[in-house]
Each structure stands twice: as C-alpha cells, then as structure tokens.
PDB file of C-alpha atoms and ligand atoms in Angstrom:
ATOM      1  CA  MET A 218      15.179   9.554  -2.186  1.00 59.00           C
ATOM      2  CA  PRO A 219      19.041   8.982  -2.765  1.00 65.00           C
ATOM      3  CA  VAL A 220      19.672   7.189  -6.135  1.00 71.00           C
ATOM      4  CA  LEU A 221      20.907   3.755  -5.395  1.00 77.00           C
ATOM      5  CA  ASN A 222      24.449   2.991  -6.781  1.00 94.00           C
ATOM      6  CA  SER A 223      24.175  -0.096  -8.992  1.00 95.00           C
ATOM      7  CA  LEU A 224      25.437  -2.620  -6.426  1.00 95.00           C
ATOM      8  CA  ASP A 225      22.049  -2.016  -4.316  1.00 95.00           C
ATOM      9  CA  ALA A 226      19.867  -1.138  -7.075  1.00 95.00           C
ATOM     10  CA  LEU A 227      20.881  -4.755  -8.152  1.00 96.00           C
ATOM     11  CA  ILE A 228      20.190  -5.987  -4.340  1.00 96.00           C
ATOM     12  CA  GLU A 229      16.862  -4.060  -4.373  1.00 96.00           C
ATOM     13  CA  ALA A 230      15.577  -5.944  -7.575  1.00 96.00           C
ATOM     14  CA  LEU A 231      16.699  -9.151  -6.368  1.00 97.00           C
ATOM     15  CA  LYS A 232      14.508  -8.720  -3.193  1.00 97.00           C
ATOM     16  CA  ARG A 233      11.160  -8.568  -5.103  1.00 97.00           C
ATOM     17  CA  LEU A 234      11.434 -12.251  -5.935  1.00 96.00           C
ATOM     18  CA  PRO A 235       9.519 -14.656  -3.575  1.00 93.00           C
ATOM     19  CA  GLY A 236      11.454 -15.882  -0.421  1.00 95.00           C
ATOM     20  CA  VAL A 237      14.151 -13.790  -0.930  1.00 96.00           C
ATOM     21  CA  GLY A 238      15.370 -11.185   1.642  1.00 96.00           C
ATOM     22  CA  GLN A 239      18.250  -8.768   1.955  1.00 96.00           C
ATOM     23  CA  LYS A 240      20.884 -11.408   2.996  1.00 97.00           C
ATOM     24  CA  SER A 241      19.796 -14.366   0.159  1.00 97.00           C
ATOM     25  CA  ALA A 242      19.646 -10.963  -2.232  1.00 97.00           C
ATOM     26  CA  GLN A 243      23.267  -9.769  -1.279  1.00 97.00           C
ATOM     27  CA  ARG A 244      24.747 -13.361  -1.443  1.00 97.00           C
ATOM     28  CA  MET A 245      23.306 -13.444  -5.331  1.00 97.00           C
ATOM     29  CA  ALA A 246      24.624 -10.019  -6.159  1.00 97.00           C
ATOM     30  CA  TYR A 247      28.224 -10.814  -4.936  1.00 97.00           C
ATOM     31  CA  HIS A 248      28.039 -14.129  -6.565  1.00 97.00           C
ATOM     32  CA  LEU A 249      27.316 -12.791  -9.985  1.00 97.00           C
ATOM     33  CA  LEU A 250      29.746 -10.145  -9.430  1.00 96.00           C
ATOM     34  CA  GLN A 251      32.695 -12.242  -8.103  1.00 97.00           C
ATOM     35  CA  HIS A 252      31.705 -15.647 -10.092  1.00 97.00           C
ATOM     36  CA  ASP A 253      29.401 -15.378 -12.908  1.00 96.00           C
ATOM     37  CA  ARG A 254      29.809 -12.266 -15.038  1.00 96.00           C
ATOM     38  CA  LEU A 255      28.488 -13.905 -18.071  1.00 96.00           C
ATOM     39  CA  ALA A 256      25.058 -14.706 -16.566  1.00 97.00           C
ATOM     40  CA  MET A 257      24.273 -11.255 -15.691  1.00 97.00           C
ATOM     41  CA  PRO A 258      23.446 -10.358 -19.449  1.00 97.00           C
ATOM     42  CA  ARG A 259      21.998 -13.614 -19.606  1.00 97.00           C
ATOM     43  CA  LEU A 260      19.134 -12.913 -16.493  1.00 96.00           C
ATOM     44  CA  ALA A 261      18.644  -9.360 -18.148  1.00 96.00           C
ATOM     45  CA  ASP A 262      18.215 -10.716 -21.436  1.00 97.00           C
ATOM     46  CA  ALA A 263      15.776 -14.099 -19.586  1.00 97.00           C
ATOM     47  CA  LEU A 264      13.966 -11.627 -17.771  1.00 97.00           C
ATOM     48  CA  THR A 265      12.983  -8.815 -20.641  1.00 97.00           C
ATOM     49  CA  ALA A 266      11.739 -11.490 -22.877  1.00 97.00           C
ATOM     50  CA  ALA A 267       9.774 -13.483 -20.612  1.00 97.00           C
ATOM     51  CA  GLY A 268       8.069  -9.842 -19.664  1.00 97.00           C
ATOM     52  CA  GLU A 269       7.623  -8.892 -22.991  1.00 97.00           C
ATOM     53  CA  ASN A 270       6.580 -12.376 -24.593  1.00 97.00           C
ATOM     54  CA  ILE A 271       4.328 -14.163 -22.526  1.00 97.00           C
ATOM     55  CA  LYS A 272       1.302 -12.956 -21.895  1.00 96.00           C
ATOM     56  CA  HIS A 273      -2.383 -15.055 -21.236  1.00 95.00           C
ATOM     57  CA  CYS A 274      -4.224 -17.291 -23.054  1.00 96.00           C
ATOM     58  CA  GLU A 275      -7.633 -15.689 -24.235  1.00 95.00           C
ATOM     59  CA  ARG A 276      -8.911 -19.034 -23.189  1.00 94.00           C
ATOM     60  CA  CYS A 277      -7.832 -20.287 -20.179  1.00 95.00           C
ATOM     61  CA  HIS A 278      -5.713 -16.901 -18.999  1.00 95.00           C
ATOM     62  CA  THR A 279      -2.859 -19.013 -17.990  1.00 96.00           C
ATOM     63  CA  PHE A 280       0.546 -17.802 -19.152  1.00 96.00           C
ATOM     64  CA  SER A 281       1.088 -18.356 -22.959  1.00 97.00           C
ATOM     65  CA  GLU A 282       3.228 -16.516 -25.808  1.00 97.00           C
ATOM     66  CA  ALA A 283       0.584 -17.688 -28.509  1.00 97.00           C
ATOM     67  CA  PRO A 284      -2.911 -16.388 -28.039  1.00 97.00           C
ATOM     68  CA  ILE A 285      -4.295 -19.499 -27.001  1.00 97.00           C
ATOM     69  CA  CYS A 286      -2.167 -21.977 -24.988  1.00 97.00           C
ATOM     70  CA  GLY A 287      -1.007 -24.939 -25.549  1.00 96.00           C
ATOM     71  CA  VAL A 288      -3.575 -27.045 -23.801  1.00 96.00           C
ATOM     72  CA  CYS A 289      -6.304 -25.074 -24.867  1.00 96.00           C
ATOM     73  CA  ALA A 290      -5.242 -25.557 -28.417  1.00 97.00           C
ATOM     74  CA  ASP A 291      -5.024 -29.365 -28.044  1.00 97.00           C
ATOM     75  CA  VAL A 292      -8.562 -30.910 -29.740  1.00 96.00           C
ATOM     76  CA  GLU A 293      -7.645 -34.446 -28.374  1.00 96.00           C
ATOM     77  CA  ARG A 294      -8.298 -32.921 -24.848  1.00 96.00           C
ATOM     78  CA  ASP A 295     -11.682 -34.172 -22.879  1.00 96.00           C
ATOM     79  CA  ALA A 296     -13.990 -31.063 -23.545  1.00 96.00           C
ATOM     80  CA  ARG A 297     -16.339 -32.350 -21.028  1.00 96.00           C
ATOM     81  CA  LEU A 298     -14.265 -31.730 -18.164  1.00 96.00           C
ATOM     82  CA  LEU A 299     -13.113 -28.001 -17.002  1.00 97.00           C
ATOM     83  CA  CYS A 300     -10.643 -27.542 -14.031  1.00 96.00           C
ATOM     84  CA  VAL A 301     -10.743 -24.207 -12.075  1.00 96.00           C
ATOM     85  CA  VAL A 302      -7.439 -23.536 -10.523  1.00 94.00           C
ATOM     86  CA  GLU A 303      -5.973 -20.080  -9.083  1.00 93.00           C
ATOM     87  CA  THR A 304      -2.207 -19.680 -10.551  1.00 92.00           C
ATOM     88  CA  PRO A 305      -0.908 -20.807 -13.943  1.00 94.00           C
ATOM     89  CA  ALA A 306       1.792 -22.241 -11.174  1.00 93.00           C
ATOM     90  CA  ASP A 307      -1.419 -24.393  -9.799  1.00 92.00           C
ATOM     91  CA  GLN A 308      -2.351 -25.354 -13.699  1.00 94.00           C
ATOM     92  CA  ALA A 309       1.571 -26.495 -14.195  1.00 93.00           C
ATOM     93  CA  ALA A 310       1.279 -28.855 -11.397  1.00 90.00           C
ATOM     94  CA  LEU A 311      -1.229 -30.378 -12.512  1.00 91.00           C
ATOM     95  CA  GLU A 312      -0.568 -30.638 -15.703  1.00 92.00           C
ATOM     96  CA  ARG A 313       2.559 -32.757 -14.339  1.00 91.00           C
ATOM     97  CA  THR A 314       0.623 -35.254 -12.703  1.00 88.00           C
ATOM     98  CA  ALA A 315      -0.444 -36.327 -16.579  1.00 87.00           C
ATOM     99  CA  SER A 316      -3.528 -37.676 -14.738  1.00 87.00           C
ATOM    100  CA  TYR A 317      -5.824 -34.608 -16.042  1.00 91.00           C
ATOM    101  CA  ARG A 318      -7.124 -34.509 -19.927  1.00 94.00           C
ATOM    102  CA  GLY A 319      -9.810 -31.892 -19.431  1.00 96.00           C
ATOM    103  CA  TYR A 320      -9.593 -28.000 -19.902  1.00 97.00           C
ATOM    104  CA  TYR A 321      -8.594 -25.651 -17.601  1.00 97.00           C
ATOM    105  CA  PHE A 322      -9.671 -21.942 -16.428  1.00 96.00           C
ATOM    106  CA  VAL A 323      -7.026 -19.912 -14.701  1.00 96.00           C
ATOM    107  CA  LEU A 324      -8.608 -17.485 -11.739  1.00 92.00           C
ATOM    108  CA  LEU A 325      -5.511 -15.546 -11.325  1.00 81.00           C
ATOM    109  CA  GLY A 326      -6.272 -15.146  -7.741  1.00 79.00           C
ATOM    110  CA  ARG A 327      -9.103 -15.911  -4.858  1.00 84.00           C
ATOM    111  CA  LEU A 328     -11.527 -14.042  -3.348  1.00 84.00           C
ATOM    112  CA  SER A 329     -10.365 -11.702  -0.572  1.00 85.00           C
ATOM    113  CA  PRO A 330     -12.670  -9.503   0.050  1.00 80.00           C
ATOM    114  CA  LEU A 331     -10.417  -7.653   2.637  1.00 82.00           C
ATOM    115  CA  ASP A 332      -7.774  -7.107  -0.291  1.00 83.00           C
ATOM    116  CA  GLY A 333     -10.325  -6.136  -2.726  1.00 84.00           C
ATOM    117  CA  ILE A 334     -10.387  -9.303  -4.405  1.00 84.00           C
ATOM    118  CA  GLY A 335     -13.914  -9.843  -5.808  1.00 83.00           C
ATOM    119  CA  THR A 336     -15.712 -11.978  -8.088  1.00 82.00           C
ATOM    120  CA  ARG A 337     -14.747  -9.433 -11.103  1.00 82.00           C
ATOM    121  CA  GLN A 338     -11.003  -9.311 -10.202  1.00 83.00           C
ATOM    122  CA  ILE A 339     -11.305 -13.485 -10.572  1.00 82.00           C
ATOM    123  CA  GLY A 340     -12.707 -13.788 -13.501  1.00 83.00           C
ATOM    124  CA  ALA A 341     -15.819 -15.379 -12.215  1.00 86.00           C
ATOM    125  CA  ALA A 342     -18.158 -13.938 -15.016  1.00 89.00           C
ATOM    126  CA  GLU A 343     -16.086 -15.242 -17.771  1.00 92.00           C
ATOM    127  CA  LEU A 344     -15.702 -18.952 -16.251  1.00 93.00           C
ATOM    128  CA  LEU A 345     -19.271 -19.200 -15.794  1.00 93.00           C
ATOM    129  CA  ALA A 346     -19.584 -18.309 -19.314  1.00 93.00           C
ATOM    130  CA  ARG A 347     -16.971 -20.564 -20.331  1.00 94.00           C
ATOM    131  CA  ALA A 348     -18.701 -23.464 -18.121  1.00 92.00           C
ATOM    132  CA  ALA A 349     -21.871 -22.582 -19.691  1.00 93.00           C
ATOM    133  CA  GLU A 350     -20.639 -24.009 -23.210  1.00 92.00           C
ATOM    134  CA  GLU A 351     -22.491 -27.248 -24.818  1.00 90.00           C
ATOM    135  CA  SER A 352     -19.326 -29.634 -24.408  1.00 93.00           C
ATOM    136  CA  VAL A 353     -18.774 -28.875 -20.707  1.00 94.00           C
ATOM    137  CA  GLU A 354     -20.036 -31.333 -18.058  1.00 95.00           C
ATOM    138  CA  GLU A 355     -18.444 -31.673 -14.825  1.00 95.00           C
ATOM    139  CA  VAL A 356     -16.504 -28.263 -13.665  1.00 96.00           C
ATOM    140  CA  ILE A 357     -13.504 -29.255 -11.305  1.00 95.00           C
ATOM    141  CA  LEU A 358     -12.976 -26.686  -8.180  1.00 95.00           C
ATOM    142  CA  ALA A 359      -9.217 -27.138  -7.698  1.00 92.00           C
ATOM    143  CA  THR A 360      -8.729 -23.723  -5.577  1.00 91.00           C
ATOM    144  CA  SER A 361      -6.024 -24.244  -2.890  1.00 87.00           C
ATOM    145  CA  PHE A 362      -6.909 -25.737   0.603  1.00 85.00           C
ATOM    146  CA  THR A 363      -6.791 -22.399   2.473  1.00 86.00           C
ATOM    147  CA  ALA A 364      -9.693 -20.763   4.118  1.00 87.00           C
ATOM    148  CA  GLU A 365      -9.780 -17.930   1.288  1.00 89.00           C
ATOM    149  CA  GLY A 366      -9.236 -21.019  -1.674  1.00 90.00           C
ATOM    150  CA  GLU A 367     -12.247 -22.859   0.099  1.00 90.00           C
ATOM    151  CA  ALA A 368     -14.402 -19.658   0.364  1.00 90.00           C
ATOM    152  CA  THR A 369     -13.638 -19.315  -3.639  1.00 92.00           C
ATOM    153  CA  ALA A 370     -14.955 -22.860  -4.570  1.00 93.00           C
ATOM    154  CA  HIS A 371     -17.902 -22.263  -2.295  1.00 92.00           C
ATOM    155  CA  VAL A 372     -18.709 -19.393  -4.011  1.00 92.00           C
ATOM    156  CA  LEU A 373     -17.873 -20.491  -7.548  1.00 94.00           C
ATOM    157  CA  ALA A 374     -19.917 -23.649  -6.603  1.00 94.00           C
ATOM    158  CA  GLU A 375     -22.681 -22.108  -5.770  1.00 94.00           C
ATOM    159  CA  ALA A 376     -22.806 -19.633  -8.824  1.00 93.00           C
ATOM    160  CA  LEU A 377     -22.406 -23.013 -11.192  1.00 94.00           C
ATOM    161  CA  LYS A 378     -25.608 -24.508  -9.140  1.00 95.00           C
ATOM    162  CA  ALA A 379     -27.445 -21.656  -9.701  1.00 94.00           C
ATOM    163  CA  ARG A 380     -26.785 -22.344 -13.618  1.00 93.00           C
ATOM    164  CA  GLY A 381     -27.182 -25.897 -13.537  1.00 94.00           C
ATOM    165  CA  ILE A 382     -23.843 -26.858 -14.008  1.00 94.00           C
ATOM    166  CA  LYS A 383     -22.319 -29.575 -12.193  1.00 94.00           C
ATOM    167  CA  SER A 384     -19.149 -29.176  -9.703  1.00 94.00           C
ATOM    168  CA  THR A 385     -16.652 -31.312  -7.871  1.00 94.00           C
ATOM    169  CA  ARG A 386     -14.033 -30.576  -5.539  1.00 91.00           C
ATOM    170  CA  LEU A 387     -10.551 -31.711  -5.098  1.00 83.00           C
ATOM    171  CA  ALA A 388     -11.188 -34.539  -2.232  1.00 76.00           C
ATOM    172  CA  ARG A 389      -9.059 -33.947   0.787  1.00 69.00           C
ATOM    173  CA  GLY A 390      -5.619 -35.633   1.227  1.00 66.00           C
ATOM    174  CA  VAL A 391      -4.422 -32.386   0.302  1.00 64.00           C
ATOM    175  CA  PRO A 392      -3.188 -30.946   3.039  1.00 68.00           C
ATOM    176  CA  VAL A 393      -5.282 -28.023   5.204  1.00 67.00           C
ATOM    177  CA  GLY A 394      -3.928 -24.791   4.298  1.00 69.00           C
ATOM    178  CA  SER A 395      -1.677 -25.643   1.382  1.00 70.00           C
ATOM    179  CA  GLU A 396      -1.608 -24.319  -2.080  1.00 75.00           C
ATOM    180  CA  LEU A 397      -1.693 -26.976  -4.865  1.00 75.00           C
ATOM    181  CA  GLU A 398       1.265 -25.792  -6.724  1.00 76.00           C
ATOM    182  CA  TYR A 399       3.498 -27.032  -3.829  1.00 75.00           C
ATOM    183  CA  VAL A 400       2.060 -30.376  -2.869  1.00 76.00           C
ATOM    184  CA  ASP A 401       3.555 -33.527  -4.276  1.00 77.00           C
ATOM    185  CA  LEU A 402       2.475 -34.932  -7.478  1.00 76.00           C
ATOM    186  CA  GLY A 403       0.961 -38.439  -6.077  1.00 75.00           C
ATOM    187  CA  THR A 404      -1.422 -36.446  -3.964  1.00 78.00           C
ATOM    188  CA  ILE A 405      -2.850 -34.231  -6.693  1.00 79.00           C
ATOM    189  CA  ALA A 406      -3.316 -37.391  -9.186  1.00 78.00           C
ATOM    190  CA  HIS A 407      -5.601 -38.821  -6.072  1.00 76.00           C
ATOM    191  CA  ALA A 408      -7.177 -36.033  -5.126  1.00 78.00           C
ATOM    192  CA  LEU A 409      -8.453 -35.689  -8.247  1.00 80.00           C
ATOM    193  CA  THR A 410      -9.664 -38.843  -8.777  1.00 78.00           C
ATOM    194  CA  ASP A 411     -11.301 -38.980  -5.838  1.00 76.00           C
ATOM    195  CA  ARG A 412     -12.879 -35.418  -6.302  1.00 83.00           C
ATOM    196  CA  ARG A 413     -16.377 -35.441  -5.291  1.00 79.00           C
TER     197      ARG A 413
HETATM  198 ZN1   ZN B1381      -5.091 -21.728 -22.477  1.00 67.02          ZN
END
C-alpha cells in the first residue's frame, strides 16, 4: 500500500468519525489548513489526552478518568435503582433529563449474535452480580428500541427474573427503532416515569 501524503492521511483519519464521508472530511481538512491552523495541534492534543486518560468506570463501565465515575462515587444517589443502558452516550442522555437518581450499568453494546456479540461481550454476568447486590430493588432496562435492543432487554429480564430480581422496561413513547442518545429529553423522562 502506498504511503499517503499528509493531506490524504488527514482526510482518511477524519473519515473514521461517524457521519463523515469523503466530502465532509475533505472540507474539514481544507478548512483547517486554510483558516484554522491553530486548531490542528489543539485537536491533536485533545484527542491524544482523551484517548490516554479516559477509561471505563470499574463499577458501571461508563467513561471515566477516575477508576470510579462521578455517578458511582455519589453516595446521595438512590441505591435501590439500577438502570441498564447500551452506551456511555445513552447514560449521558439519561443524566441530562435530571429525572433519574439511581445508579447505572453500561453494557457497552447490545446482543447481536450475527456480529458475535453475546452475553459475555455485553458483560451480562457482571450486570447480574451487580443487580444481586442487596440494595438493588429494581433494574430498569433502558436499552434502545431497536430489534437488538429489545432482544437484549428480553434476555436480561429473563435472567434477572430467574434470580428473583425485579426488572422494568422504559415505557413506549420512545420511537421504535431509536437510539436513546438521539431522543429528546422530555420523551426519555416520560418513558422513565412510565416504566413498566
Ligand atoms: Zn460508574
């Protein structure tokens, strides 16, 4: 494979971002080079620092610079509630609604057997152990309303039930097929209040 020149390498790197195709990547690269050279080292530094410093919370698996994230470290939260989400972005979306005061467990994915993502990959065993902690009274399954998200919620609900742990699902109202991260805050807050 031929070595890319710097411009092509930059465009290729930008194309790795979600939603960025060849055209957008070119536009970004030309913009930076022509109008905002100062942003280039800043971007590079921010990317490097984030990549090096941000790890996963040891307790809930969301992104965190400390071994335990701010939510898990907050003793004022309601320890009776454990909310299961697919991604750190979903967790952040729920936090923004300010309508949930319990703790979280981030699966880092959803069941997708065709892609080789099974219960092990989403940390189901860790979730079950966490849910079995004495303080937990209800596990709220806030996986997305896509086919895979629904299947994930179903499998987890059955596993929790088998262990005598109560689980609820976010209410409908969140549009079918949608990722939580992109749903408006009011809708999420309602789905949370009306969970069943
Ligand atoms: Zn945490």
